[in-house]
């Protein structure tokens, strides 16, 4: 979605899905002819006493499930011809029960053609909705840069709980500004189109404020003002905002969001809980003071993982939460995006079914240590 590695992974999954879907559709398209052939063979062998001719109506009925208008019509015509042929063979062609069977097949065929037309119309509408959802995703969750300054790699992963929509209330953005690289990862309370609309407001305000405001607190204030105009009732947005402006730390303001996970170069893993956690965005009326930033060490070789609660609150069949801390070793790969894709795959494997909440992750990696070690190794070899 946001990088070459992620795009390749998603393309491969879509390919596997399309292969399975194509095989199923091909089977459904052949099913009407198989059913009519079986009915015809049994009736041909058992004679007029079998009373199987009404089952020929299953042909056009099954055709309406997967076939187009023309194919469904052809199946109906074949069913009528078989009924005529078997009626003539069994010498019951113009008997009342045969006439009723012919009328039934004709009626089922007409109904199947109408049902097929309605299904095709619905499929076209669904395709339009999907295309709109994908366009909205490209606007809201734009591809982030793979580098956020010299030697800093970036990787992202987004999994929507609503697979058909592909977007939801989780959000992220990485913006390069005159004040440094600024990042937001957030989660809108609620689901559906309303959550998507709120996410759009937050991202739009962040992209503008990140360039204009000198301090990270100013960005938070701009987000609060934007949400005050848009939100109603008890809605809110949890978010963590970060700034990389050089040096060996990341400045962070946590607005009621899960704390980032830090993986230092020495192998230590810990959560960067803020000493003074701010209230979620959209709850400015309850705040006694403005949020205070804190600093996360970000030395060469360190990694910082930002994520939404859809990750740590994902449960398996036994009700166990996803053990993010125990799976942090999956982020040790050479490529940041490949490492994050491995963590996402492990998350989905842990749950074993579609996620109940959107899950977004953004990984920052300070590459300098790896680059320096590679250069040193080259010098020793030389």
mmCIF file of C-alpha atoms in Angstrom:
data_model
loop_
_atom_site.group_PDB
_atom_site.id
_atom_site.type_symbol
_atom_site.label_atom_id
_atom_site.label_comp_id
_atom_site.label_asym_id
_atom_site.label_seq_id
_atom_site.Cartn_x
_atom_site.Cartn_y
_atom_site.Cartn_z
ATOM 1 C CA UNK A 1 0.000 0.000 0.000
ATOM 2 C CA UNK A 2 2.693 2.422 0.962
ATOM 3 C CA UNK A 3 5.914 0.886 -0.255
ATOM 4 C CA UNK A 4 7.261 -1.530 -2.790
ATOM 5 C CA UNK A 5 7.482 -4.437 -0.349
ATOM 6 C CA UNK A 6 3.974 -3.901 0.956
ATOM 7 C CA UNK A 7 2.629 -3.431 -2.557
ATOM 8 C CA UNK A 8 4.177 -6.697 -3.706
ATOM 9 C CA UNK A 9 2.747 -8.546 -0.718
ATOM 10 C CA UNK A 10 -0.770 -7.158 -1.261
ATOM 11 C CA UNK A 11 -0.553 -7.876 -5.008
ATOM 12 C CA UNK A 12 0.424 -11.487 -4.302
ATOM 13 C CA UNK A 13 -2.485 -11.911 -1.873
ATOM 14 C CA UNK A 14 -4.894 -10.413 -4.389
ATOM 15 C CA UNK A 15 -3.546 -12.845 -7.016
ATOM 16 C CA UNK A 16 -4.170 -15.838 -4.756
ATOM 17 C CA UNK A 17 -7.650 -14.561 -3.970
ATOM 18 C CA UNK A 18 -8.463 -14.026 -7.628
ATOM 19 C CA UNK A 19 -7.296 -17.527 -8.496
ATOM 20 C CA UNK A 20 -9.599 -19.054 -5.873
ATOM 21 C CA UNK A 21 -12.478 -16.831 -6.926
ATOM 22 C CA UNK A 22 -12.008 -17.699 -10.612
ATOM 23 C CA UNK A 23 -12.077 -21.442 -9.890
ATOM 24 C CA UNK A 24 -15.258 -21.066 -7.848
ATOM 25 C CA UNK A 25 -16.949 -19.008 -10.558
ATOM 26 C CA UNK A 26 -15.962 -21.523 -13.241
ATOM 27 C CA UNK A 27 -17.428 -24.327 -11.145
ATOM 28 C CA UNK A 28 -20.678 -22.435 -10.624
ATOM 29 C CA UNK A 29 -20.951 -21.718 -14.346
ATOM 30 C CA UNK A 30 -20.613 -25.424 -15.164
ATOM 31 C CA UNK A 31 -22.937 -26.560 -12.375
ATOM 32 C CA UNK A 32 -26.248 -25.872 -14.266
ATOM 33 C CA UNK A 33 -25.170 -28.064 -17.191
ATOM 34 C CA UNK A 34 -23.925 -30.813 -14.889
ATOM 35 C CA UNK A 35 -27.222 -30.857 -12.970
ATOM 36 C CA UNK A 36 -29.321 -30.984 -16.151
ATOM 37 C CA UNK A 37 -27.123 -33.722 -17.609
ATOM 38 C CA UNK A 38 -27.464 -35.845 -14.465
ATOM 39 C CA UNK A 39 -31.260 -35.374 -14.422
ATOM 40 C CA UNK A 40 -31.512 -36.236 -18.124
ATOM 41 C CA UNK A 41 -29.387 -39.388 -17.783
ATOM 42 C CA UNK A 42 -31.341 -40.661 -14.774
ATOM 43 C CA UNK A 43 -34.682 -39.920 -16.459
ATOM 44 C CA UNK A 44 -33.491 -41.533 -19.689
ATOM 45 C CA UNK A 45 -32.566 -44.723 -17.832
ATOM 46 C CA UNK A 46 -35.496 -44.962 -15.438
ATOM 47 C CA UNK A 47 -38.351 -44.077 -17.791
ATOM 48 C CA UNK A 48 -41.490 -41.934 -17.394
ATOM 49 C CA UNK A 49 -42.221 -43.149 -13.874
ATOM 50 C CA UNK A 50 -39.230 -41.355 -12.322
ATOM 51 C CA UNK A 51 -40.874 -37.918 -12.409
ATOM 52 C CA UNK A 52 -37.519 -36.097 -12.520
ATOM 53 C CA UNK A 53 -38.344 -33.642 -15.297
ATOM 54 C CA UNK A 54 -39.223 -30.766 -12.868
ATOM 55 C CA UNK A 55 -35.634 -30.953 -11.595
ATOM 56 C CA UNK A 56 -34.468 -29.522 -14.926
ATOM 57 C CA UNK A 57 -35.572 -26.147 -13.553
ATOM 58 C CA UNK A 58 -32.529 -26.315 -11.256
ATOM 59 C CA UNK A 59 -30.366 -25.503 -14.299
ATOM 60 C CA UNK A 60 -31.514 -21.902 -14.851
ATOM 61 C CA UNK A 61 -31.919 -21.413 -11.090
ATOM 62 C CA UNK A 62 -28.237 -22.263 -10.512
ATOM 63 C CA UNK A 63 -27.222 -20.218 -13.561
ATOM 64 C CA UNK A 64 -28.575 -17.026 -11.995
ATOM 65 C CA UNK A 65 -25.986 -17.328 -9.209
ATOM 66 C CA UNK A 66 -22.855 -16.927 -11.346
ATOM 67 C CA UNK A 67 -23.805 -16.545 -15.029
ATOM 68 C CA UNK A 68 -24.606 -13.503 -17.081
ATOM 69 C CA UNK A 69 -27.884 -12.798 -18.858
ATOM 70 C CA UNK A 70 -26.962 -14.585 -22.086
ATOM 71 C CA UNK A 71 -25.656 -17.717 -20.376
ATOM 72 C CA UNK A 72 -28.644 -17.896 -18.032
ATOM 73 C CA UNK A 73 -30.982 -17.628 -21.027
ATOM 74 C CA UNK A 74 -29.066 -20.375 -22.857
ATOM 75 C CA UNK A 75 -29.310 -22.643 -19.802
ATOM 76 C CA UNK A 76 -33.075 -22.034 -19.674
ATOM 77 C CA UNK A 77 -33.471 -22.863 -23.377
ATOM 78 C CA UNK A 78 -31.422 -26.061 -22.941
ATOM 79 C CA UNK A 79 -33.630 -27.067 -20.006
ATOM 80 C CA UNK A 80 -36.761 -26.557 -22.116
ATOM 81 C CA UNK A 81 -35.303 -28.554 -25.028
ATOM 82 C CA UNK A 82 -34.327 -31.403 -22.705
ATOM 83 C CA UNK A 83 -37.819 -31.421 -21.251
ATOM 84 C CA UNK A 84 -39.316 -31.629 -24.750
ATOM 85 C CA UNK A 85 -36.878 -34.372 -25.782
ATOM 86 C CA UNK A 86 -37.388 -36.497 -22.672
ATOM 87 C CA UNK A 87 -41.153 -35.976 -22.824
ATOM 88 C CA UNK A 88 -41.194 -37.191 -26.428
ATOM 89 C CA UNK A 89 -38.909 -40.125 -25.600
ATOM 90 C CA UNK A 90 -41.110 -41.189 -22.679
ATOM 91 C CA UNK A 91 -44.279 -40.530 -24.697
ATOM 92 C CA UNK A 92 -45.605 -38.034 -22.120
ATOM 93 C CA UNK A 93 -44.991 -34.861 -24.092
ATOM 94 C CA UNK A 94 -48.472 -33.318 -23.989
ATOM 95 C CA UNK A 95 -49.611 -34.749 -20.699
ATOM 96 C CA UNK A 96 -50.645 -32.268 -17.982
ATOM 97 C CA UNK A 97 -47.659 -32.904 -15.741
ATOM 98 C CA UNK A 98 -45.247 -32.347 -18.623
ATOM 99 C CA UNK A 99 -47.025 -29.144 -19.610
ATOM 100 C CA UNK A 100 -46.794 -27.943 -16.007
ATOM 101 C CA UNK A 101 -43.093 -28.810 -15.963
ATOM 102 C CA UNK A 102 -42.511 -26.815 -19.163
ATOM 103 C CA UNK A 103 -44.349 -23.816 -17.722
ATOM 104 C CA UNK A 104 -42.368 -24.120 -14.494
ATOM 105 C CA UNK A 105 -39.035 -24.206 -16.357
ATOM 106 C CA UNK A 106 -40.066 -21.212 -18.445
ATOM 107 C CA UNK A 107 -41.088 -19.307 -15.309
ATOM 108 C CA UNK A 108 -37.885 -20.187 -13.460
ATOM 109 C CA UNK A 109 -35.847 -19.138 -16.494
ATOM 110 C CA UNK A 110 -37.521 -15.732 -16.650
ATOM 111 C CA UNK A 111 -37.063 -15.227 -12.910
ATOM 112 C CA UNK A 112 -33.427 -16.349 -13.155
ATOM 113 C CA UNK A 113 -32.718 -13.861 -15.941
ATOM 114 C CA UNK A 114 -34.174 -11.064 -13.813
ATOM 115 C CA UNK A 115 -32.206 -12.239 -10.776
ATOM 116 C CA UNK A 116 -29.025 -12.388 -12.851
ATOM 117 C CA UNK A 117 -29.601 -8.830 -14.075
ATOM 118 C CA UNK A 118 -30.084 -7.636 -10.493
ATOM 119 C CA UNK A 119 -26.953 -9.462 -9.341
ATOM 120 C CA UNK A 120 -24.850 -7.954 -12.126
ATOM 121 C CA UNK A 121 -26.160 -4.488 -11.297
ATOM 122 C CA UNK A 122 -25.290 -5.007 -7.638
ATOM 123 C CA UNK A 123 -21.783 -6.244 -8.569
ATOM 124 C CA UNK A 124 -21.205 -3.123 -10.669
ATOM 125 C CA UNK A 125 -22.349 -0.927 -7.780
ATOM 126 C CA UNK A 126 -20.058 -2.795 -5.387
ATOM 127 C CA UNK A 127 -17.143 -2.358 -7.793
ATOM 128 C CA UNK A 128 -17.871 1.374 -7.898
ATOM 129 C CA UNK A 129 -17.943 1.524 -4.097
ATOM 130 C CA UNK A 130 -14.625 -0.311 -3.923
ATOM 131 C CA UNK A 131 -13.028 2.050 -6.414
ATOM 132 C CA UNK A 132 -14.276 5.034 -4.406
ATOM 133 C CA UNK A 133 -12.916 3.451 -1.207
ATOM 134 C CA UNK A 134 -9.534 2.904 -2.841
ATOM 135 C CA UNK A 135 -9.501 6.500 -4.098
ATOM 136 C CA UNK A 136 -10.389 7.732 -0.601
ATOM 137 C CA UNK A 137 -7.607 5.590 0.841
ATOM 138 C CA UNK A 138 -5.078 7.085 -1.566
ATOM 139 C CA UNK A 139 -6.171 10.580 -0.542
ATOM 140 C CA UNK A 140 -6.308 9.946 3.194
ATOM 141 C CA UNK A 141 -3.424 7.515 3.620
ATOM 142 C CA UNK A 142 -0.944 8.692 1.040
ATOM 143 C CA UNK A 143 2.258 6.705 0.490
ATOM 144 C CA UNK A 144 4.811 7.829 3.037
ATOM 145 C CA UNK A 145 8.490 8.298 2.136
ATOM 146 C CA UNK A 146 10.723 5.310 2.721
ATOM 147 C CA UNK A 147 13.285 7.642 4.271
ATOM 148 C CA UNK A 148 12.620 10.348 6.854
ATOM 149 C CA UNK A 149 15.904 12.196 6.731
ATOM 150 C CA UNK A 150 19.472 10.903 6.444
ATOM 151 C CA UNK A 151 19.767 7.303 7.515
ATOM 152 C CA UNK A 152 16.206 6.936 8.848
ATOM 153 C CA UNK A 153 14.018 4.270 7.245
ATOM 154 C CA UNK A 154 10.230 4.295 7.376
ATOM 155 C CA UNK A 155 7.742 1.447 6.931
ATOM 156 C CA UNK A 156 3.966 1.385 7.364
ATOM 157 C CA UNK A 157 1.225 -1.216 7.510
ATOM 158 C CA UNK A 158 -2.542 -0.733 7.543
ATOM 159 C CA UNK A 159 -5.174 -3.423 7.959
ATOM 160 C CA UNK A 160 -8.831 -2.405 7.900
ATOM 161 C CA UNK A 161 -11.350 -4.343 9.973
ATOM 162 C CA UNK A 162 -13.825 -3.818 7.108
ATOM 163 C CA UNK A 163 -12.164 -5.705 4.288
ATOM 164 C CA UNK A 164 -14.526 -4.429 1.611
ATOM 165 C CA UNK A 165 -13.990 -0.815 2.573
ATOM 166 C CA UNK A 166 -10.206 -1.095 3.002
ATOM 167 C CA UNK A 167 -10.176 2.100 5.020
ATOM 168 C CA UNK A 168 -11.305 2.985 8.506
ATOM 169 C CA UNK A 169 -10.676 5.232 11.467
ATOM 170 C CA UNK A 170 -6.938 4.654 11.940
ATOM 171 C CA UNK A 171 -4.612 7.242 10.445
ATOM 172 C CA UNK A 172 -0.929 7.991 9.924
ATOM 173 C CA UNK A 173 1.214 10.530 8.105
ATOM 174 C CA UNK A 174 4.879 11.472 7.720
ATOM 175 C CA UNK A 175 5.632 15.054 6.642
ATOM 176 C CA UNK A 176 9.031 16.641 5.988
ATOM 177 C CA UNK A 177 8.924 20.267 7.163
ATOM 178 C CA UNK A 178 11.385 23.098 7.841
ATOM 179 C CA UNK A 179 11.096 22.148 11.516
ATOM 180 C CA UNK A 180 12.050 18.510 10.936
ATOM 181 C CA UNK A 181 10.214 15.326 10.057
ATOM 182 C CA UNK A 182 6.832 15.217 11.777
ATOM 183 C CA UNK A 183 4.720 12.111 12.271
ATOM 184 C CA UNK A 184 1.226 11.335 13.463
ATOM 185 C CA UNK A 185 -0.378 7.972 14.186
ATOM 186 C CA UNK A 186 -3.930 8.046 15.497
ATOM 187 C CA UNK A 187 -7.180 6.210 16.050
ATOM 188 C CA UNK A 188 -10.630 7.766 15.694
ATOM 189 C CA UNK A 189 -13.216 6.661 18.202
ATOM 190 C CA UNK A 190 -15.978 4.819 16.373
ATOM 191 C CA UNK A 191 -16.234 3.123 13.011
ATOM 192 C CA UNK A 192 -17.754 3.578 9.588
ATOM 193 C CA UNK A 193 -17.981 6.624 7.361
ATOM 194 C CA UNK A 194 -18.143 9.010 10.302
ATOM 195 C CA UNK A 195 -14.765 7.744 11.532
ATOM 196 C CA UNK A 196 -13.305 8.099 8.040
ATOM 197 C CA UNK A 197 -14.583 11.678 7.840
ATOM 198 C CA UNK A 198 -12.993 12.520 11.192
ATOM 199 C CA UNK A 199 -9.716 10.927 10.095
ATOM 200 C CA UNK A 200 -9.778 13.133 7.010
ATOM 201 C CA UNK A 201 -10.196 16.234 9.196
ATOM 202 C CA UNK A 202 -7.248 15.241 11.414
ATOM 203 C CA UNK A 203 -4.939 14.436 8.509
ATOM 204 C CA UNK A 204 -5.836 17.609 6.636
ATOM 205 C CA UNK A 205 -5.191 19.758 9.688
ATOM 206 C CA UNK A 206 -1.951 17.940 10.484
ATOM 207 C CA UNK A 207 -0.530 18.308 6.977
ATOM 208 C CA UNK A 208 -1.086 22.049 7.129
ATOM 209 C CA UNK A 209 -0.087 22.660 10.743
ATOM 210 C CA UNK A 210 3.052 20.526 10.523
ATOM 211 C CA UNK A 211 4.539 23.064 8.099
ATOM 212 C CA UNK A 212 3.262 26.198 9.834
ATOM 213 C CA UNK A 213 3.845 25.575 13.534
ATOM 214 C CA UNK A 214 7.334 25.830 14.998
ATOM 215 C CA UNK A 215 6.558 23.745 18.088
ATOM 216 C CA UNK A 216 4.837 20.382 18.261
ATOM 217 C CA UNK A 217 2.415 21.812 20.836
ATOM 218 C CA UNK A 218 1.240 24.245 18.178
ATOM 219 C CA UNK A 219 0.412 21.360 15.873
ATOM 220 C CA UNK A 220 -1.650 19.738 18.623
ATOM 221 C CA UNK A 221 -3.500 23.005 19.207
ATOM 222 C CA UNK A 222 -4.335 23.272 15.514
ATOM 223 C CA UNK A 223 -5.691 19.730 15.525
ATOM 224 C CA UNK A 224 -7.822 20.551 18.556
ATOM 225 C CA UNK A 225 -9.262 23.608 16.829
ATOM 226 C CA UNK A 226 -10.083 21.631 13.682
ATOM 227 C CA UNK A 227 -11.782 18.861 15.653
ATOM 228 C CA UNK A 228 -13.720 21.318 17.813
ATOM 229 C CA UNK A 229 -15.408 22.572 14.660
ATOM 230 C CA UNK A 230 -16.166 19.062 13.376
ATOM 231 C CA UNK A 231 -16.769 16.717 16.298
ATOM 232 C CA UNK A 232 -19.976 16.441 18.259
ATOM 233 C CA UNK A 233 -21.021 14.656 21.417
ATOM 234 C CA UNK A 234 -18.389 12.454 23.063
ATOM 235 C CA UNK A 235 -16.241 11.726 20.031
ATOM 236 C CA UNK A 236 -12.459 11.918 20.291
ATOM 237 C CA UNK A 237 -9.239 10.870 18.589
ATOM 238 C CA UNK A 238 -6.267 9.279 20.319
ATOM 239 C CA UNK A 239 -2.984 10.144 18.655
ATOM 240 C CA UNK A 240 0.760 10.266 19.109
ATOM 241 C CA UNK A 241 2.695 13.053 17.381
ATOM 242 C CA UNK A 242 6.453 12.855 16.892
ATOM 243 C CA UNK A 243 9.187 15.104 15.558
ATOM 244 C CA UNK A 244 12.667 14.225 14.320
ATOM 245 C CA UNK A 245 14.717 17.376 14.072
ATOM 246 C CA UNK A 246 18.251 16.058 14.305
ATOM 247 C CA UNK A 247 20.169 14.897 17.304
ATOM 248 C CA UNK A 248 19.670 11.558 19.003
ATOM 249 C CA UNK A 249 16.078 11.845 20.259
ATOM 250 C CA UNK A 250 12.519 11.906 18.976
ATOM 251 C CA UNK A 251 10.201 14.492 20.487
ATOM 252 C CA UNK A 252 6.794 12.962 21.241
ATOM 253 C CA UNK A 253 3.425 14.208 22.457
ATOM 254 C CA UNK A 254 1.061 11.392 23.403
ATOM 255 C CA UNK A 255 -2.646 12.255 23.357
ATOM 256 C CA UNK A 256 -4.194 9.218 25.021
ATOM 257 C CA UNK A 257 -2.617 6.791 22.543
ATOM 258 C CA UNK A 258 -0.774 3.495 23.167
ATOM 259 C CA UNK A 259 2.893 4.217 23.908
ATOM 260 C CA UNK A 260 5.389 3.588 21.084
ATOM 261 C CA UNK A 261 7.595 0.516 21.387
ATOM 262 C CA UNK A 262 11.335 1.204 21.318
ATOM 263 C CA UNK A 263 13.896 -1.391 20.195
ATOM 264 C CA UNK A 264 17.379 -0.106 20.976
ATOM 265 C CA UNK A 265 20.600 -1.160 19.280
ATOM 266 C CA UNK A 266 21.690 -3.207 22.333
ATOM 267 C CA UNK A 267 18.601 -5.433 22.158
ATOM 268 C CA UNK A 268 16.509 -3.687 24.776
ATOM 269 C CA UNK A 269 12.763 -3.443 24.175
ATOM 270 C CA UNK A 270 10.492 -1.097 26.102
ATOM 271 C CA UNK A 271 7.398 1.054 25.789
ATOM 272 C CA UNK A 272 7.950 4.812 25.827
ATOM 273 C CA UNK A 273 5.198 5.715 28.282
ATOM 274 C CA UNK A 274 4.893 9.504 28.596
ATOM 275 C CA UNK A 275 5.499 11.079 32.017
ATOM 276 C CA UNK A 276 2.558 13.391 31.312
ATOM 277 C CA UNK A 277 0.001 11.854 28.959
ATOM 278 C CA UNK A 278 -2.342 14.364 27.348
ATOM 279 C CA UNK A 279 -6.057 13.787 26.883
ATOM 280 C CA UNK A 280 -7.235 12.572 23.476
ATOM 281 C CA UNK A 281 -7.774 15.132 20.741
ATOM 282 C CA UNK A 282 -11.258 16.604 20.754
ATOM 283 C CA UNK A 283 -11.440 16.789 24.537
ATOM 284 C CA UNK A 284 -9.855 20.222 24.909
ATOM 285 C CA UNK A 285 -12.672 21.409 27.181
ATOM 286 C CA UNK A 286 -11.445 18.991 29.869
ATOM 287 C CA UNK A 287 -7.761 19.936 29.685
ATOM 288 C CA UNK A 288 -6.264 21.942 32.543
ATOM 289 C CA UNK A 289 -2.961 22.625 30.719
ATOM 290 C CA UNK A 290 -1.421 22.129 27.302
ATOM 291 C CA UNK A 291 0.282 18.794 26.560
ATOM 292 C CA UNK A 292 3.987 18.554 27.328
ATOM 293 C CA UNK A 293 6.405 16.760 24.996
ATOM 294 C CA UNK A 294 8.869 14.104 26.095
ATOM 295 C CA UNK A 295 11.874 12.612 24.354
ATOM 296 C CA UNK A 296 12.592 9.087 23.162
ATOM 297 C CA UNK A 297 16.222 8.059 22.577
ATOM 298 C CA UNK A 298 16.867 7.423 18.898
ATOM 299 C CA UNK A 299 20.472 6.392 18.468
ATOM 300 C CA UNK A 300 21.988 4.646 15.442
ATOM 301 C CA UNK A 301 20.555 1.134 15.264
ATOM 302 C CA UNK A 302 17.417 1.987 17.261
ATOM 303 C CA UNK A 303 13.857 1.381 16.066
ATOM 304 C CA UNK A 304 10.568 2.924 17.186
ATOM 305 C CA UNK A 305 7.222 1.301 16.398
ATOM 306 C CA UNK A 306 4.065 3.424 16.469
ATOM 307 C CA UNK A 307 0.795 1.484 16.359
ATOM 308 C CA UNK A 308 -2.913 1.672 17.104
ATOM 309 C CA UNK A 309 -4.857 -0.301 19.697
ATOM 310 C CA UNK A 310 -6.128 -2.647 16.991
ATOM 311 C CA UNK A 311 -2.711 -4.306 17.222
ATOM 312 C CA UNK A 312 -2.369 -4.845 20.965
ATOM 313 C CA UNK A 313 -6.082 -5.580 21.471
ATOM 314 C CA UNK A 314 -6.278 -8.236 18.758
ATOM 315 C CA UNK A 315 -7.376 -11.531 20.342
ATOM 316 C CA UNK A 316 -6.940 -15.123 19.253
ATOM 317 C CA UNK A 317 -9.591 -17.838 19.502
ATOM 318 C CA UNK A 318 -8.774 -18.312 23.200
ATOM 319 C CA UNK A 319 -9.228 -14.609 23.917
ATOM 320 C CA UNK A 320 -5.505 -13.909 24.399
ATOM 321 C CA UNK A 321 -4.245 -10.464 23.352
ATOM 322 C CA UNK A 322 -1.523 -10.202 20.735
ATOM 323 C CA UNK A 323 1.846 -10.301 22.594
ATOM 324 C CA UNK A 324 3.532 -7.422 20.778
ATOM 325 C CA UNK A 325 6.513 -7.317 23.121
ATOM 326 C CA UNK A 326 7.227 -11.018 22.591
ATOM 327 C CA UNK A 327 7.010 -10.669 18.805
ATOM 328 C CA UNK A 328 9.299 -7.635 18.587
ATOM 329 C CA UNK A 329 12.122 -9.850 17.282
ATOM 330 C CA UNK A 330 10.246 -10.035 13.976
ATOM 331 C CA UNK A 331 11.390 -6.460 13.335
ATOM 332 C CA UNK A 332 15.074 -7.471 13.193
ATOM 333 C CA UNK A 333 15.113 -8.036 9.441
ATOM 334 C CA UNK A 334 17.384 -6.053 7.123
ATOM 335 C CA UNK A 335 14.521 -4.258 5.375
ATOM 336 C CA UNK A 336 12.155 -2.181 7.554
ATOM 337 C CA UNK A 337 9.117 -2.816 5.350
ATOM 338 C CA UNK A 338 9.829 -6.536 5.136
ATOM 339 C CA UNK A 339 10.161 -6.684 8.920
ATOM 340 C CA UNK A 340 6.886 -4.842 9.443
ATOM 341 C CA UNK A 341 5.130 -7.086 6.917
ATOM 342 C CA UNK A 342 6.356 -10.093 8.898
ATOM 343 C CA UNK A 343 4.912 -8.605 12.088
ATOM 344 C CA UNK A 344 1.585 -7.929 10.351
ATOM 345 C CA UNK A 345 1.447 -11.497 9.026
ATOM 346 C CA UNK A 346 2.119 -12.815 12.535
ATOM 347 C CA UNK A 347 -0.675 -10.589 13.894
ATOM 348 C CA UNK A 348 -3.163 -11.961 11.376
ATOM 349 C CA UNK A 349 -1.997 -15.514 12.098
ATOM 350 C CA UNK A 350 -2.488 -14.919 15.828
ATOM 351 C CA UNK A 351 -6.085 -13.770 15.313
ATOM 352 C CA UNK A 352 -6.899 -16.413 12.694
ATOM 353 C CA UNK A 353 -9.824 -14.418 11.308
ATOM 354 C CA UNK A 354 -10.597 -10.866 10.137
ATOM 355 C CA UNK A 355 -9.572 -8.258 12.677
ATOM 356 C CA UNK A 356 -12.310 -6.757 14.846
ATOM 357 C CA UNK A 357 -10.632 -3.331 14.735
ATOM 358 C CA UNK A 358 -8.410 -1.467 12.293
ATOM 359 C CA UNK A 359 -4.688 -1.932 12.861
ATOM 360 C CA UNK A 360 -2.074 0.578 11.727
ATOM 361 C CA UNK A 361 1.686 0.412 12.355
ATOM 362 C CA UNK A 362 4.505 2.784 11.478
ATOM 363 C CA UNK A 363 8.133 1.792 12.005
ATOM 364 C CA UNK A 364 11.108 4.171 12.200
ATOM 365 C CA UNK A 365 14.587 2.683 11.941
ATOM 366 C CA UNK A 366 17.865 4.528 12.446
ATOM 367 C CA UNK A 367 20.010 2.901 9.793
ATOM 368 C CA UNK A 368 23.327 4.580 10.576
ATOM 369 C CA UNK A 369 24.663 1.734 12.709
ATOM 370 C CA UNK A 370 23.955 -0.836 10.024
ATOM 371 C CA UNK A 371 25.470 1.366 7.335
ATOM 372 C CA UNK A 372 28.570 2.121 9.401
ATOM 373 C CA UNK A 373 29.101 -1.545 10.226
ATOM 374 C CA UNK A 374 28.768 -2.467 6.572
ATOM 375 C CA UNK A 375 31.290 0.206 5.590
ATOM 376 C CA UNK A 376 33.717 -0.948 8.262
ATOM 377 C CA UNK A 377 33.400 -4.529 7.083
ATOM 378 C CA UNK A 378 34.138 -3.422 3.527
ATOM 379 C CA UNK A 379 37.254 -1.542 4.668
ATOM 380 C CA UNK A 380 38.535 -4.585 6.548
ATOM 381 C CA UNK A 381 37.912 -6.773 3.499
ATOM 382 C CA UNK A 382 39.661 -4.242 1.269
#
